[in-house]
Coordinates of C-alpha atoms in Angstrom, one line a residue:
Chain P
X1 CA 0.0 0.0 0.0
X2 CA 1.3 3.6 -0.8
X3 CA 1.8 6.3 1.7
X4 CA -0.9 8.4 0.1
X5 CA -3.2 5.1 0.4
X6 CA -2.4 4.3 3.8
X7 CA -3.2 7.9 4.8
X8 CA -6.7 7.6 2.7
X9 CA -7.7 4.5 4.4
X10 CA -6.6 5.8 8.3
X11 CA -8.8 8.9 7.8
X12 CA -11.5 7.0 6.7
X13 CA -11.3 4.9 9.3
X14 CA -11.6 7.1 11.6
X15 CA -14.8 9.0 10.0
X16 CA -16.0 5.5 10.3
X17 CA -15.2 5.9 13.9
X18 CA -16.8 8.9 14.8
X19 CA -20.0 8.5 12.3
X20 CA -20.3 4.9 14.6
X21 CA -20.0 6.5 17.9
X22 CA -23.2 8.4 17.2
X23 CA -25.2 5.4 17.7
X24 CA -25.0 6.0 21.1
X25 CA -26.1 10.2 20.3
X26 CA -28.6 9.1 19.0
X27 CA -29.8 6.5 21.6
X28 CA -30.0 9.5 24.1
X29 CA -31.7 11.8 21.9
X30 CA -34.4 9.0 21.8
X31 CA -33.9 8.6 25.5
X32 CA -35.0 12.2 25.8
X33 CA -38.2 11.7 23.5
X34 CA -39.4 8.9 25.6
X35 CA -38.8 11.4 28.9
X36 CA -40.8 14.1 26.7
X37 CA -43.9 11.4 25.3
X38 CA -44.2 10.4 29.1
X39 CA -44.3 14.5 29.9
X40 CA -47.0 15.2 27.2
X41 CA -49.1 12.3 28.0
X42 CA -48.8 13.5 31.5
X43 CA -49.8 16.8 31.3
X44 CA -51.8 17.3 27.6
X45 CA -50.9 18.8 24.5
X46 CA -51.4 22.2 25.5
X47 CA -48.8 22.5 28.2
X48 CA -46.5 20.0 26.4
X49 CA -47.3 18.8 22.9
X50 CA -46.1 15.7 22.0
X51 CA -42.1 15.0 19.9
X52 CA -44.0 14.2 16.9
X53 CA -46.3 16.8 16.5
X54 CA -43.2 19.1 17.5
X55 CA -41.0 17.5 14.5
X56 CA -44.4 17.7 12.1
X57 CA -44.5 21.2 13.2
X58 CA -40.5 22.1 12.1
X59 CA -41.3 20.2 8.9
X60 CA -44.1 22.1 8.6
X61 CA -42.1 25.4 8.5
X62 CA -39.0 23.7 6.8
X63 CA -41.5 24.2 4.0
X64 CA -41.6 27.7 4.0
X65 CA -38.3 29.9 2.2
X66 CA -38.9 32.3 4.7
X67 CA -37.9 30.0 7.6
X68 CA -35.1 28.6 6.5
X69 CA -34.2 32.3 6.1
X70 CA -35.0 32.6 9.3
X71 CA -32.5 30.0 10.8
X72 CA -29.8 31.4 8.9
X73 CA -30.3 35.0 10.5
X74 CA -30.2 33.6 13.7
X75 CA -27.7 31.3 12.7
X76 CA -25.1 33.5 11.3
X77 CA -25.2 36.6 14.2
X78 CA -24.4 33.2 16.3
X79 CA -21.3 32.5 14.1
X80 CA -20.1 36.4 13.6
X81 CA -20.6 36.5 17.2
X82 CA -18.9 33.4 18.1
X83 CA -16.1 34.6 15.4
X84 CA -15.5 37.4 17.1
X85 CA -15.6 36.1 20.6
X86 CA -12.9 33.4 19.5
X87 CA -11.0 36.2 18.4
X88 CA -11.0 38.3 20.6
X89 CA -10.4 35.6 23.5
X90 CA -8.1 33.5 22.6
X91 CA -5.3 36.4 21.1
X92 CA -6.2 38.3 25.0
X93 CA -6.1 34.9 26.3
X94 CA -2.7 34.3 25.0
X95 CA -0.9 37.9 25.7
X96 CA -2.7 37.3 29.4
X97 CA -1.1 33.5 30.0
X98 CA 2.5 34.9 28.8
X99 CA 2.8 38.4 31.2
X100 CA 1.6 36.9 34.8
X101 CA 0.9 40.6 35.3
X102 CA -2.2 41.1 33.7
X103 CA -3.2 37.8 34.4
X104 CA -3.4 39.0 37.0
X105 CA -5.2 41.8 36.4
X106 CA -7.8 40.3 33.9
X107 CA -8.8 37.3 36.4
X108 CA -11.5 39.7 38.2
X109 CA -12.6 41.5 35.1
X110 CA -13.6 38.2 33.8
X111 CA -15.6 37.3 36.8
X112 CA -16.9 40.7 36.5
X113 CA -18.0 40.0 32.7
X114 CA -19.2 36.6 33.8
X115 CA -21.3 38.0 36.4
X116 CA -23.2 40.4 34.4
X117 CA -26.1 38.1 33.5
X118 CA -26.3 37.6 29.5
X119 CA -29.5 39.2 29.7
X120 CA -28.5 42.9 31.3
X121 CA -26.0 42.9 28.1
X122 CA -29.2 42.3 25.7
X123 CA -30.7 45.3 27.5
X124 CA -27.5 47.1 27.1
X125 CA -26.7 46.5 23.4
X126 CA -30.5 47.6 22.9
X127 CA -30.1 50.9 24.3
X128 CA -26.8 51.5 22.8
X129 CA -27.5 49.8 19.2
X130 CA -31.2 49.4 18.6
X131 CA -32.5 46.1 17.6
X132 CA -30.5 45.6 15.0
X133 CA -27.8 42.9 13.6
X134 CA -25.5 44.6 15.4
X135 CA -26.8 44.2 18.8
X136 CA -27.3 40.8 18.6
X137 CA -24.0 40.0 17.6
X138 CA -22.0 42.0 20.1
X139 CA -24.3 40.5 23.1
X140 CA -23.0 37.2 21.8
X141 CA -19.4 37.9 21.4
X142 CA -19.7 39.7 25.3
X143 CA -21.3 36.8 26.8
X144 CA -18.7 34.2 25.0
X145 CA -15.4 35.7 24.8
X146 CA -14.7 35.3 28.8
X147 CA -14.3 31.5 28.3
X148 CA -12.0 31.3 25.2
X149 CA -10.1 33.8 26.7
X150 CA -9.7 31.5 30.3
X151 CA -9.0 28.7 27.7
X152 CA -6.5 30.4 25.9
X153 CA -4.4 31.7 29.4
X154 CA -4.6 28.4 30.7
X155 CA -3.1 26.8 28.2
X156 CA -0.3 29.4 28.0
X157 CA 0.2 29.3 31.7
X158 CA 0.1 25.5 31.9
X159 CA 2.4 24.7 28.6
X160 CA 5.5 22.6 29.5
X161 CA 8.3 24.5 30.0
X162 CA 10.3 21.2 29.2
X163 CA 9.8 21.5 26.1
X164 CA 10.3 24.8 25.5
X165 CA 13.8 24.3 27.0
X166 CA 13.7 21.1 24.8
X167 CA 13.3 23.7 21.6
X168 CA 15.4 26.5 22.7
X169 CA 18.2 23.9 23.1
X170 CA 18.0 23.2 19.5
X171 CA 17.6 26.9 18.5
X172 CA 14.6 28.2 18.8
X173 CA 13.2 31.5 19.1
X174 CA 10.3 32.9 21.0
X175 CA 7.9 32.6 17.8
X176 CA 9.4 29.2 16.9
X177 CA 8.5 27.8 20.0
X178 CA 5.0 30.1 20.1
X179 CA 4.2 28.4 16.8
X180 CA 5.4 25.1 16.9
X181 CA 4.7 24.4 20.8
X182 CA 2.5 26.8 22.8
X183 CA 0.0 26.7 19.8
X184 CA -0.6 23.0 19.9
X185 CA -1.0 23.4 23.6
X186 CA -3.1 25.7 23.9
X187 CA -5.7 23.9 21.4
X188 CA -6.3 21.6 23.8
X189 CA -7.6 23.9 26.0
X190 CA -9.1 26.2 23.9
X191 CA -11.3 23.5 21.8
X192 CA -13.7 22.5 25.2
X193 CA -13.9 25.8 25.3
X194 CA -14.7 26.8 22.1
X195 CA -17.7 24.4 22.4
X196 CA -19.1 26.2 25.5
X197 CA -18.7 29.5 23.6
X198 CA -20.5 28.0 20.4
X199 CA -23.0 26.8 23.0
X200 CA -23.4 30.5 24.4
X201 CA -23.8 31.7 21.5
X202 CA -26.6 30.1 19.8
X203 CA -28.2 30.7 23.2
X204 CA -27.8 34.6 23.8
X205 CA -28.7 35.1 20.1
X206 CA -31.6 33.7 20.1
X207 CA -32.6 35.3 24.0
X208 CA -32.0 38.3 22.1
X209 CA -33.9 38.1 19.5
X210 CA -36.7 37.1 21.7
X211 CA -36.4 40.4 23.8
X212 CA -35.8 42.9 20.7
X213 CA -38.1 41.2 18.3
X214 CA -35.0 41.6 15.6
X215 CA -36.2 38.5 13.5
X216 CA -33.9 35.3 13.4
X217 CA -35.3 32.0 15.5
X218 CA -36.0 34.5 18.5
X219 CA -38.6 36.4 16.6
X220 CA -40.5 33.0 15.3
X221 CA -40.5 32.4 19.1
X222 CA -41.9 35.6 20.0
X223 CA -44.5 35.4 17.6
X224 CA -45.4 31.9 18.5
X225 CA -45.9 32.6 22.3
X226 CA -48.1 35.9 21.7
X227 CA -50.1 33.1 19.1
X228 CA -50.1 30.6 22.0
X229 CA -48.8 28.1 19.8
X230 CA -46.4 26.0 21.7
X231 CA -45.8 23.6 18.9
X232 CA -44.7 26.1 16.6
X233 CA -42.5 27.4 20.4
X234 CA -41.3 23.8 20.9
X235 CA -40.4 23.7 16.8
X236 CA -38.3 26.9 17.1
X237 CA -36.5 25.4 20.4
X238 CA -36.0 22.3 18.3
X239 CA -34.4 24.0 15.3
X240 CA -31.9 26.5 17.2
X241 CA -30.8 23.2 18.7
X242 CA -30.1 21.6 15.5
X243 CA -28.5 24.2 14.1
X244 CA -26.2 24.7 17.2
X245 CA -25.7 20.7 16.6
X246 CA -24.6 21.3 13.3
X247 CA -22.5 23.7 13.8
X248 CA -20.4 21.9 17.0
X249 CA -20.7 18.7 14.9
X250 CA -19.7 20.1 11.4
X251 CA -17.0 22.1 12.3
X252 CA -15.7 22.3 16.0
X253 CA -15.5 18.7 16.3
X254 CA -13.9 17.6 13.6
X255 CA -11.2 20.0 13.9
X256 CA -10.7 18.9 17.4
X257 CA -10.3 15.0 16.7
X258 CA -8.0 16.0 14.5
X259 CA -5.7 18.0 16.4
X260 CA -5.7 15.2 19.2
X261 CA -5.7 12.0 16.8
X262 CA -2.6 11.5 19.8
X263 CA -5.3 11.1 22.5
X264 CA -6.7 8.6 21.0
X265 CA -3.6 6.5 19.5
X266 CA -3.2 6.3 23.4
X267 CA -6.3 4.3 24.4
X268 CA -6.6 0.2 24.8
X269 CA -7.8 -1.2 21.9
X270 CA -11.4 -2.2 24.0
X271 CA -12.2 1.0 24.4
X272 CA -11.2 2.8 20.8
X273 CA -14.8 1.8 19.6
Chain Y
X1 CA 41.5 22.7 19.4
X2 CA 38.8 22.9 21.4
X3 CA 34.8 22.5 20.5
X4 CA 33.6 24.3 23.5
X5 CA 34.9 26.6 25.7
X6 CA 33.5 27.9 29.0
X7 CA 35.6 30.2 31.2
X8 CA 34.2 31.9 34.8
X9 CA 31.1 30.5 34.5
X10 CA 28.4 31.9 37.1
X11 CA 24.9 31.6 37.9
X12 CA 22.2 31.8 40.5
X13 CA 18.5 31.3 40.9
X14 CA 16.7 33.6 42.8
X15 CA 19.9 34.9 44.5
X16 CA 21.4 31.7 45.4
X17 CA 24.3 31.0 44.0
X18 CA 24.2 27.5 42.3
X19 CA 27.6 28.0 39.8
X20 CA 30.4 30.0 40.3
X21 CA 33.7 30.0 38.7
X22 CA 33.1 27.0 36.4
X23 CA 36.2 26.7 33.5
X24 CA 35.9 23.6 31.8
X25 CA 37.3 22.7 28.1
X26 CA 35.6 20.2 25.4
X27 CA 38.2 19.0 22.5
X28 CA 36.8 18.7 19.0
X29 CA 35.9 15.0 19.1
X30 CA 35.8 14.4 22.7
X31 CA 33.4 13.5 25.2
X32 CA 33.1 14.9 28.2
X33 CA 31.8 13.3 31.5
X34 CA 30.7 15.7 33.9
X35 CA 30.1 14.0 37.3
X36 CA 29.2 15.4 41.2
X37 CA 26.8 14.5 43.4
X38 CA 23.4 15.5 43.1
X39 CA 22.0 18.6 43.3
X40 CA 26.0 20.2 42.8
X41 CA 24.8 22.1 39.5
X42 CA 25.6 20.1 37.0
X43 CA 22.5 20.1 34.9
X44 CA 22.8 23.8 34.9
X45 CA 25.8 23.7 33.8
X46 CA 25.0 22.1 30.6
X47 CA 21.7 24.3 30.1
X48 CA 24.4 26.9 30.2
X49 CA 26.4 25.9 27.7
X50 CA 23.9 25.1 25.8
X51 CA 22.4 28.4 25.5
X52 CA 19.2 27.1 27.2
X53 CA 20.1 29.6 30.0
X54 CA 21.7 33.0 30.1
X55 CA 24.4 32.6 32.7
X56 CA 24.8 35.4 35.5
X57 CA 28.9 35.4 34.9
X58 CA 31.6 34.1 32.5
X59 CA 31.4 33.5 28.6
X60 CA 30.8 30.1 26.8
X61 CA 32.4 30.0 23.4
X62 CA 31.6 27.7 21.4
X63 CA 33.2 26.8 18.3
X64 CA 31.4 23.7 16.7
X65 CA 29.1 24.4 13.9
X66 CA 25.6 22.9 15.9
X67 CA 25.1 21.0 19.0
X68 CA 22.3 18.6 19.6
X69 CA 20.9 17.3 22.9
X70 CA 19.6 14.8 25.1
X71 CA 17.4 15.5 28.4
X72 CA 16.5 13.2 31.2
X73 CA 13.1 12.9 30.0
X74 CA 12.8 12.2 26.6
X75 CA 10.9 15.5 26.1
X76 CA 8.7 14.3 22.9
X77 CA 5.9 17.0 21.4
X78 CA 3.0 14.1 22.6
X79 CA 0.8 15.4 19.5
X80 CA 3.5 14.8 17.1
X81 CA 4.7 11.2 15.4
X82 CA 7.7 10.0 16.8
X83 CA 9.5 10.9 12.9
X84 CA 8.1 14.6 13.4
X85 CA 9.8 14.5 17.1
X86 CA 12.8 13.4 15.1
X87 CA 12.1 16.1 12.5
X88 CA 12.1 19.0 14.9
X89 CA 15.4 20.1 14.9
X90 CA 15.3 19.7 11.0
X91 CA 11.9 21.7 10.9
X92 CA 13.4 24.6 13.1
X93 CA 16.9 24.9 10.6
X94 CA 13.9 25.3 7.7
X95 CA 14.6 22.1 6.2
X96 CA 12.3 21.2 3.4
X97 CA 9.6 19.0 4.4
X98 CA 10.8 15.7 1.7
X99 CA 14.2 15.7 3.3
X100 CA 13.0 16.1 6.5
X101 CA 11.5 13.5 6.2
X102 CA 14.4 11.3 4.8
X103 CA 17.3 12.6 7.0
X104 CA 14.6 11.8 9.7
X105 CA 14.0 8.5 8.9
X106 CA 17.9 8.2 8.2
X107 CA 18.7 9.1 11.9
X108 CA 15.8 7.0 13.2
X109 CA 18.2 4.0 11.3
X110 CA 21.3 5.1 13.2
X111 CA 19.3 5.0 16.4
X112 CA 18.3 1.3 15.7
X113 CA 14.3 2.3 15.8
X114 CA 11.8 0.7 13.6
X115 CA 10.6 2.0 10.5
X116 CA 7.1 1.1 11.6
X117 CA 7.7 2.6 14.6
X118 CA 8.5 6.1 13.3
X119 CA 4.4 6.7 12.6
X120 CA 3.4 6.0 16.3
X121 CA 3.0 8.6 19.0
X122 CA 5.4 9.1 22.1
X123 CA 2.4 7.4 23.8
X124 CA 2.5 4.4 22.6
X125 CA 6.1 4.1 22.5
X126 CA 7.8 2.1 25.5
X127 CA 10.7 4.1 27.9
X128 CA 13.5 3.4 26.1
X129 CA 11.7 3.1 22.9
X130 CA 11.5 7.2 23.5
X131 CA 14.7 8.0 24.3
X132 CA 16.1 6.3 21.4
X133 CA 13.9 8.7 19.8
X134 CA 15.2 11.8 21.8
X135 CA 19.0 10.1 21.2
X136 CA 17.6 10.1 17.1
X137 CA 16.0 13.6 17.3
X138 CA 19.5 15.0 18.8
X139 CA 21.6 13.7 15.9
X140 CA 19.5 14.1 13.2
X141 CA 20.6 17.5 12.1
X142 CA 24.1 16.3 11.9
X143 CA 25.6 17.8 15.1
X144 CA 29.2 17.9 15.5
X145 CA 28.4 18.5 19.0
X146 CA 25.8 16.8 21.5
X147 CA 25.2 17.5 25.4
X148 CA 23.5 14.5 27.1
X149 CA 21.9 15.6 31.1
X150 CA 21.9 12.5 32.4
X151 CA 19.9 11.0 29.4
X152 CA 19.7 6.9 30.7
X153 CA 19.1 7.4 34.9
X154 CA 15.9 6.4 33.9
X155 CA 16.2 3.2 32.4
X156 CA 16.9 0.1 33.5
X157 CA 20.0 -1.5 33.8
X158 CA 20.3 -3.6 30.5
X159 CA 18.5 -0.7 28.3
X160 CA 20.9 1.5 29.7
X161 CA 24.0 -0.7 28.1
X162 CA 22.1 -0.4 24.8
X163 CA 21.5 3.2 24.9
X164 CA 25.5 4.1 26.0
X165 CA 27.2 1.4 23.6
X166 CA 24.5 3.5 20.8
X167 CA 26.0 6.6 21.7
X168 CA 29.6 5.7 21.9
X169 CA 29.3 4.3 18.5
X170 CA 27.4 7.4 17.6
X171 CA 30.3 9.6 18.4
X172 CA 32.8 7.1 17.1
X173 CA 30.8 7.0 13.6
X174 CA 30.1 11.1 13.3
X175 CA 32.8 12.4 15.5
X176 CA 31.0 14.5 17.1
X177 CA 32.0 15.8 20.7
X178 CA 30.2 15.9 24.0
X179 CA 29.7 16.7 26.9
X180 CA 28.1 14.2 29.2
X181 CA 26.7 14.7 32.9
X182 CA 26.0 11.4 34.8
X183 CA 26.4 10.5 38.2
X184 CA 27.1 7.0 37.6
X185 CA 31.0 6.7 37.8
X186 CA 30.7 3.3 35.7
X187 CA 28.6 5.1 33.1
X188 CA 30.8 8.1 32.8
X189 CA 34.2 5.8 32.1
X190 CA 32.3 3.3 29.7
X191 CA 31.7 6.6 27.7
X192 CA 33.7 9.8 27.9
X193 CA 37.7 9.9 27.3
X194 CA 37.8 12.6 30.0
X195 CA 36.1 13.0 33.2
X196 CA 35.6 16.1 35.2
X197 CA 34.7 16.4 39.0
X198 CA 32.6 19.2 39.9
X199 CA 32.9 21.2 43.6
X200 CA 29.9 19.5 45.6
X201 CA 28.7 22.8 45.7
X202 CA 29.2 24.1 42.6
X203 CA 32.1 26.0 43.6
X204 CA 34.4 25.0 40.2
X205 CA 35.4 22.5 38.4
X206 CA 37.7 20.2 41.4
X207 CA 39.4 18.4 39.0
X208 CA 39.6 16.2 36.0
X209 CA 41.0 12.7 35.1
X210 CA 42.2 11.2 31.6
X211 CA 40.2 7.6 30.9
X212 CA 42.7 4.9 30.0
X213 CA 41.9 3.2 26.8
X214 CA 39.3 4.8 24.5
X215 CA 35.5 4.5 24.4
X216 CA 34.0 1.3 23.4
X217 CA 37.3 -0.3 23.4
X218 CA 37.4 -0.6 27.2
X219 CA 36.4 -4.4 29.0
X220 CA 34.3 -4.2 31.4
X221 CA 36.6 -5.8 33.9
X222 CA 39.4 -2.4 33.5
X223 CA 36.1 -0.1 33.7
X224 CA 35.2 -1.8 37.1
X225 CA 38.9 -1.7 38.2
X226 CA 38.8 1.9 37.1
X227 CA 35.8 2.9 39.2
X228 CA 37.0 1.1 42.0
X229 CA 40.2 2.5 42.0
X230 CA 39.1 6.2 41.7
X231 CA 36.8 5.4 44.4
X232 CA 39.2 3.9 46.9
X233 CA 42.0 5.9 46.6
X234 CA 41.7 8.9 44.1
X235 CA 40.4 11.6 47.1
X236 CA 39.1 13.9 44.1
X237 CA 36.1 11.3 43.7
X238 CA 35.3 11.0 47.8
X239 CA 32.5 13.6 47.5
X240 CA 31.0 12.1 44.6
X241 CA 28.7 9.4 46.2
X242 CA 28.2 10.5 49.8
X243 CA 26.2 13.6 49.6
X244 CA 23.2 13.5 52.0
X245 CA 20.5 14.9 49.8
X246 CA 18.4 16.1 52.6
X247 CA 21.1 18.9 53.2
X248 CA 20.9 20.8 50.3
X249 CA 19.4 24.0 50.3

């Protein structure tokens, strides 16, 4: 077998891998339907309509331009958001983990930035920007940068110095060993974290386009709940999920496995599968 | 002439003195054992000279064209393949990625390691199996000079044969010099044609002994009789075993 083969075959083994470990995803999402059927037979369609009539309802408006439209809105202030707030993080994140100074001095700004509950910023941004894109966007890049940059400055701070004296022996400079160690480093860290910011993302975009009735999934959800139509509600919950699902699943993930194919290489053969 | 030259060599971490007045000479060619009890600031002698530290006094001048080097720990990147730990050296000189990748797999060779195993991680490489790779990663940009910090106290006692006889054919085969801290006496006469004594406190170098015989070509009978001999009546080795470790500073 070739080199270029061998490669081939290893990556698709492990797509193999990871498409195969979703069995058990999906075995939990079912899990949660069955919680949900026992919840709507429990307390009636009114309070809590049933998972089917909740997925009939998104396929109902997956029929409709408009909504898909819709999703995107929400879906792309999410990502410029979440852009931004990776940014933004993770370069502060880095210049904080290298000067213990203003590590020092950033540790109780972000508590102070975490503390601020996501929805005094949505109040904020509305006063200062209007219900615009705008808003939405820099709600969700305030409430998410705080944990790529703790990502970011932990990795920094917690790098091995070993091998930095490891590199430096064989003649490298600071960016050398920035580039070639601290980087791969810190992508361990910052990955989990990047998933909790995609996470808070998705969630504070759509909270504020609930509250400033600026379009996106937030303003199908406003509309449903002054229509009382919880299934239409429930099939708005379900789509921003999705779409945060495909966006962790498409992109964050992948990239992840990738960077620490290592990790993996390490475990027993029982438990690779 | 000499490969590496260090002269008044002085250095402290925060404010206490661990090195002071430290002149020792490498010849082109010639390896080096640098031995002392523990904790006499040895290690930081060869981060020193090896530009890993900037020293508080003194100059090191070094003359070689590039130095390689061995830690105590292997000290492998665990995200990258044991040939791209080999590679890293090569990758920081800017060597094109195809010939890294040969003179990579060329040093792997001269470090005895499988080809097969060059595509596994540090992880799933055994002890030894990674400081071949660390021994393979220091040579493969062609050194003419390697420092070694006590690179086999980890291993056990056969390995530990496997890994000095590799390095004293090494330095036999590619002439490079080195410079070699240990603080095993037998490993330090198996090895080096010179061997230094450092002040139990770092205080200078106390003194230095010429090897009989050359590397390799010693029997391990002479090397015992050797050790035994510097220990029992040489006084320049007294210090070198009985250091109570729960004095230092």
């Amino acid at each position: 077998m070739t080199r270029a083969a061998a490669i081939v075959s290893k990556r698709l083994g492990r797509t193999g891998r990871f498409l195969w470990s979703s069995w058990s995803g999906l075995a939990a999402i079912f899990l949660f339907c069955v919680i949900w059927q026992i919840g709507h037979e429990a307390y009636g369609a009114f309070i809590l309509p049933s998972p089917i009539a909740a997925i009939a309802a998104v396929l109902q408006l997956a029929t409709q331009e408009a909504n898909w439209q819709t999703a995107l809105v929400t879906s792309r202030r999410a990502l410029e958001g979440f852009a931004l707030a990776a940014l933004v993080g993770i370069s502060a994140g880095i210049i904080a983990g290298y000067s213990a100074a203003s590590i020092r001095l950033a540790r109780p700004l972000v508590t102070l930035i975490l503390g601020v509950p996501p929805i005094a910023w949505i109040v904020l941004a509305m006063i200062w920007f209007g219900s615009t894109d705008g808003m939405v966007v820099t709600t969700v890049a305030i409430a998410a940068t705080p944990a790529a940059f703790i990502g970011a400055a932990e990795g920094i701070m917690t790098r091995d110095r070993g091998l930095d004296d490891m590199a430096r022996a064989f003649g490298a400079g600071p960016w050398r060993r920035f580039s070639t160690l601290a980087v791969r480093h810190v992508a361990a860290y910052v990955f989990p974290a990047l998933v909790l910011t995609l996470g808070t993302a998705f969630k504070v975009a759509v909270m504020a386009e609930v509250l400033s009735n600026s379009g996106g999934i937030g303003g199908g959800l406003a509309r449903a709940r002054s229509n009382l139509d919880v299934s239409e509600a429930m099939a708005w919950v379900l789509i921003s999920v999705v779409a945060l699902i495909a966006a962790e699943y498409g992109f964050v993930r992948p990239l992840h496995s990738e960077l620490e194919r290592w990790r993996e290489a390490a475990r027993p053969w029982g438990v690779r599968r | 002439m000499s490969a590496l030259q260090l002269s008044g060599i002085g250095h402290a971490y925060l404010g206490r003195t661990v090195l002071d007045h430290i002149d020792l000479t490498v010849g082109a060619g010639e390896i080096v054992a640098l031995v002392g009890p523990s904790g006499c600031g040895k290690s930081t002698l060869v981060h020193v000279a090896a530009g890993i530290v900037q020293p508080l006094r003194g100059r090191v001048s070094a003359t070689y064209v590039r130095h390689g080097m061995v830690f105590q720990e292997p000290r492998l990147m665990p995200w990258a393949t044991a040939r791209d730990n080999i590679a890293y050296p090569l990758r920081l000189a800017g060597v094109s990625r195809k010939e890294r990748r040969a003179r990579a797999e060329d040093a792997a060779a001269r470090s005895s390691l499988d080809v097969e195993d060059l595509d596994k991680f540090p992880i799933e490489l055994s002890g030894g199996m990674r400081q071949r790779v660390a021994i393979a990663r220091a040579l493969a940009n062609r050194p003419d000079f390697v420092y070694f910090d006590e690179p086999f106290t980890a291993l056990d006692v056969a390995l530990k044969r496997r890994m000095q006889d590799l390095v004293i054919s090494a330095a036999r085969d590619e002439r490079f010099g080195a410079l070699f801290v240990t603080h095993d006496l037998f490993e330090a006469v198996r090895i080096a044609h010179r061997i230094a004594v450092m002040e139990r406190r770092g205080q200078g170098i106390a003194g230095e002994r010429v090897i009989d015989g050359v590397p390799g070509a010693r029997e391990d009978r002479q090397i015992f009789e050797i050790v035994m001999r510097y220990l029992g009546e040489d006084s320049l080795f007294h210090h070198v075993n009985d250091i109570d470790e729960r004095r230092l500073p």
